[in-house]
Amino acid sequence: MENIIFIAPPATGKSTQSKMLVEKYHYNYISTGKLLRKEVSDNKPLAKDIKKMIDTGNLVSDEIVTKLLEVKLKKINGPFVLDGYPRNISQAKNLELILKKLNLNIGHIIYIDIKYDEAIKRVKGRLICPQCNKVYNIHNNVMKPKHDNICDECLIKLIVRPDDNEEAYKKRYNIFVNETKPLLEYYHKQGLLSIVEDSFYPDEAFSKIEKIIL
Ligand SMILES: [Zn+2]
């Protein structure tokens, strides 16, 4: 199996697809968002710097993200799926340096595409568990909680994320699309990019991904 990088607008089934890859093909799942949160929650050396950036409303610097990513990549064995990074060409170049150092490479860049109308429908149906962060969707039979508004695992009440409203989503979507356009061109030129149309049914999108990676 080759290493994969997922790039996808918010509200796609990217994390579901990652989970399926982990379960079926034993990929290592690396999310830079998770790495940052873990650094803070475990009070590791960079926690203070990360918290300061977040508290002042700044994005966490590339320097910190790449440092954490390098540490993580050194630790894993076998193929990985990377989620949340890179978001721009400068990060893509940082990643290339790290991978070269560790003698690793990128097999596939997979862009999971979603139409705006479809995305907004999902956003409006989305509920998350405040404890385990599992994402549910009331508009999707596969992703519905077993009992209305209750997490299957934690048995506590699900919540709507404060930024899951149309205004906020539209803003995030547009920022994402503008930001990643040059990045997609960059990977397309290298022959690494595949585009998968997301589906409301995770299995459908997953079989398209399997066609690319197998
Ligand atoms: Zn839960």
Tab-separated table of C-alpha atoms in Angstrom, residues 10-194:
chain	number	residue	atom	x	y	z
A	10	PRO	CA	-15.046	20.706	5.208
A	11	ALA	CA	-18.162	18.478	5.557
A	12	THR	CA	-16.952	15.731	3.251
A	13	GLY	CA	-16.689	12.204	4.550
A	14	LYS	CA	-12.921	12.465	4.763
A	15	SER	CA	-12.598	11.199	8.312
A	16	THR	CA	-15.042	8.351	7.657
A	17	GLN	CA	-13.008	7.328	4.604
A	18	SER	CA	-9.799	7.520	6.631
A	19	LYS	CA	-11.317	5.272	9.282
A	20	MET	CA	-12.350	2.739	6.633
A	21	LEU	CA	-8.802	2.674	5.256
A	22	VAL	CA	-7.436	2.114	8.744
A	23	GLU	CA	-9.864	-0.724	9.425
A	24	LYS	CA	-9.614	-2.520	6.106
A	25	TYR	CA	-6.003	-1.911	5.103
A	26	HIS	CA	-4.346	-0.991	8.409
A	27	TYR	CA	-3.229	2.444	7.352
A	28	ASN	CA	-1.759	4.732	9.982
A	29	TYR	CA	-4.089	7.702	10.278
A	30	ILE	CA	-2.336	11.024	10.806
A	31	SER	CA	-4.387	14.136	11.347
A	32	THR	CA	-2.412	17.301	12.008
A	33	GLY	CA	-5.399	18.722	13.900
A	34	LYS	CA	-5.318	15.710	16.206
A	35	LEU	CA	-1.548	15.948	16.647
A	36	LEU	CA	-1.914	19.553	17.768
A	37	ARG	CA	-4.773	18.773	20.155
A	38	LYS	CA	-2.852	15.863	21.647
A	39	GLU	CA	0.269	17.942	22.152
A	40	VAL	CA	-1.834	20.397	24.144
A	41	SER	CA	-3.869	17.840	26.106
A	42	ASP	CA	-0.758	15.845	27.062
A	43	ASN	CA	0.994	19.063	28.004
A	44	LYS	CA	3.976	18.192	25.818
A	45	PRO	CA	6.887	20.592	25.126
A	46	LEU	CA	5.109	22.568	22.389
A	47	ALA	CA	1.768	22.812	24.203
A	48	LYS	CA	2.383	26.316	25.522
A	49	ASP	CA	3.262	27.753	22.116
A	50	ILE	CA	0.305	26.084	20.450
A	51	LYS	CA	-2.144	27.291	23.073
A	52	LYS	CA	-0.816	30.823	22.828
A	53	MET	CA	-1.385	30.872	19.060
A	54	ILE	CA	-4.871	29.437	19.343
A	55	ASP	CA	-5.868	31.740	22.218
A	56	THR	CA	-4.776	34.809	20.287
A	57	GLY	CA	-6.782	33.673	17.259
A	58	ASN	CA	-3.740	32.855	15.170
A	59	LEU	CA	-3.153	29.785	13.081
A	60	VAL	CA	-0.549	27.474	14.503
A	61	SER	CA	2.728	28.127	12.694
A	62	ASP	CA	3.927	25.799	9.961
A	63	GLU	CA	7.114	25.322	11.927
A	64	ILE	CA	5.270	23.680	14.813
A	65	VAL	CA	2.985	21.606	12.609
A	66	THR	CA	5.867	20.247	10.541
A	67	LYS	CA	7.854	19.468	13.677
A	68	LEU	CA	4.988	17.406	15.113
A	69	LEU	CA	4.405	15.735	11.781
A	70	GLU	CA	8.026	14.705	11.461
A	71	VAL	CA	8.047	13.186	14.954
A	72	LYS	CA	4.881	11.260	14.157
A	73	LEU	CA	6.105	10.014	10.767
A	74	LYS	CA	9.294	8.739	12.379
A	75	LYS	CA	7.282	6.630	14.791
A	76	ILE	CA	4.926	4.857	12.425
A	77	ASN	CA	5.379	1.653	10.528
A	78	GLY	CA	3.617	0.935	7.250
A	79	PRO	CA	1.567	3.199	5.009
A	80	PHE	CA	-0.145	6.348	6.243
A	81	VAL	CA	-3.091	8.473	5.316
A	82	LEU	CA	-2.465	12.117	6.072
A	83	ASP	CA	-5.387	14.417	6.780
A	84	GLY	CA	-5.306	18.191	7.169
A	85	TYR	CA	-1.883	18.807	5.683
A	86	PRO	CA	-0.624	20.257	3.393
A	87	ARG	CA	-3.022	23.128	2.784
A	88	ASN	CA	-0.741	25.202	0.556
A	89	ILE	CA	2.351	24.854	-1.615
A	90	SER	CA	4.762	25.997	1.037
A	91	GLN	CA	3.487	23.255	3.359
A	92	ALA	CA	3.681	20.779	0.492
A	93	LYS	CA	7.364	21.645	0.109
A	94	ASN	CA	7.944	21.248	3.845
A	95	LEU	CA	6.338	17.849	3.649
A	96	GLU	CA	8.552	16.840	0.737
A	97	LEU	CA	11.630	17.684	2.799
A	98	ILE	CA	10.451	15.610	5.750
A	99	LEU	CA	9.514	12.652	3.584
A	100	LYS	CA	12.839	12.767	1.779
A	101	LYS	CA	14.678	12.791	5.091
A	102	LEU	CA	12.736	9.752	6.259
A	103	ASN	CA	12.984	8.010	2.901
A	104	LEU	CA	9.218	8.031	2.412
A	105	ASN	CA	7.107	9.147	-0.514
A	106	ILE	CA	3.608	10.131	-1.538
A	107	GLY	CA	1.681	7.520	-3.478
A	108	HIS	CA	-1.601	9.330	-4.044
A	109	ILE	CA	-3.107	12.708	-3.439
A	110	ILE	CA	-6.849	12.165	-3.256
A	111	TYR	CA	-9.134	15.172	-3.465
A	112	ILE	CA	-12.592	14.329	-2.160
A	113	ASP	CA	-14.896	16.676	-3.975
A	114	ILE	CA	-18.330	17.774	-2.874
A	115	LYS	CA	-20.835	20.107	-4.499
A	116	TYR	CA	-21.754	23.099	-2.400
A	117	ASP	CA	-25.478	22.212	-2.253
A	118	GLU	CA	-24.735	18.704	-1.099
A	119	ALA	CA	-22.240	19.983	1.469
A	120	ILE	CA	-24.694	22.425	2.991
A	121	LYS	CA	-27.328	19.714	3.344
A	122	ARG	CA	-24.856	17.649	5.326
A	123	VAL	CA	-23.795	20.532	7.487
A	124	LYS	CA	-27.389	21.149	8.460
A	125	GLY	CA	-27.890	17.522	9.484
A	126	ARG	CA	-24.686	17.176	11.418
A	127	LEU	CA	-24.515	16.455	15.126
A	128	ILE	CA	-21.445	15.638	17.131
A	129	CYS	CA	-20.773	13.972	20.441
A	130	PRO	CA	-19.181	16.456	22.851
A	131	GLN	CA	-17.298	13.620	24.530
A	132	CYS	CA	-15.851	11.350	21.804
A	133	ASN	CA	-16.268	13.808	18.875
A	134	LYS	CA	-18.022	11.197	16.751
A	135	VAL	CA	-19.926	12.835	13.906
A	136	TYR	CA	-23.525	11.842	13.143
A	137	ASN	CA	-25.860	12.949	10.406
A	138	ILE	CA	-29.628	12.863	10.696
A	139	HIS	CA	-30.002	13.066	6.894
A	140	ASN	CA	-28.062	9.858	6.367
A	141	ASN	CA	-29.303	6.426	7.420
A	142	VAL	CA	-25.775	5.103	7.809
A	143	MET	CA	-24.681	7.982	10.016
A	144	LYS	CA	-27.816	8.427	12.095
A	145	PRO	CA	-27.481	7.789	15.833
A	146	LYS	CA	-29.306	4.642	16.993
A	147	HIS	CA	-31.420	6.751	19.322
A	148	ASP	CA	-32.415	10.292	18.416
A	149	ASN	CA	-29.810	12.827	19.532
A	150	ILE	CA	-27.838	10.370	21.663
A	151	CYS	CA	-24.249	9.169	21.064
A	152	ASP	CA	-24.183	5.400	20.389
A	153	GLU	CA	-20.997	5.000	22.382
A	154	CYS	CA	-21.176	7.505	25.219
A	155	LEU	CA	-24.978	7.614	25.617
A	156	ILE	CA	-24.923	11.366	26.089
A	157	LYS	CA	-26.757	14.101	24.220
A	158	LEU	CA	-25.366	15.142	20.844
A	159	ILE	CA	-24.758	18.792	20.029
A	160	VAL	CA	-24.687	21.025	16.959
A	161	ARG	CA	-21.245	22.492	16.386
A	162	PRO	CA	-21.448	26.271	16.722
A	163	ASP	CA	-19.853	26.798	13.309
A	164	ASP	CA	-22.265	24.414	11.554
A	165	ASN	CA	-24.521	27.081	10.092
A	166	GLU	CA	-24.792	28.123	6.467
A	167	GLU	CA	-23.039	31.484	6.805
A	168	ALA	CA	-20.032	30.080	8.647
A	169	TYR	CA	-19.836	27.050	6.406
A	170	LYS	CA	-19.966	29.090	3.211
A	171	LYS	CA	-17.050	31.131	4.481
A	172	ARG	CA	-14.990	28.053	5.388
A	173	TYR	CA	-15.819	26.370	2.084
A	174	ASN	CA	-14.793	29.364	-0.001
A	175	ILE	CA	-11.584	29.909	1.935
A	176	PHE	CA	-10.740	26.255	1.500
A	177	VAL	CA	-11.416	26.200	-2.226
A	178	ASN	CA	-9.366	29.339	-2.875
A	179	GLU	CA	-6.541	28.225	-0.653
A	180	THR	CA	-6.171	24.739	-2.086
A	181	LYS	CA	-6.609	25.543	-5.797
A	182	PRO	CA	-2.889	26.201	-6.401
A	183	LEU	CA	-2.023	23.151	-4.306
A	184	LEU	CA	-4.204	20.890	-6.445
A	185	GLU	CA	-2.597	22.277	-9.600
A	186	TYR	CA	0.799	21.649	-8.067
A	187	TYR	CA	-0.007	17.978	-7.432
A	188	HIS	CA	-1.823	17.567	-10.722
A	189	LYS	CA	1.336	18.622	-12.565
A	190	GLN	CA	3.248	15.929	-10.701
A	191	GLY	CA	0.725	13.326	-11.780
A	192	LEU	CA	-0.210	12.529	-8.191
A	193	LEU	CA	-3.746	13.896	-8.037
A	194	SER	CA	-6.942	11.854	-8.201
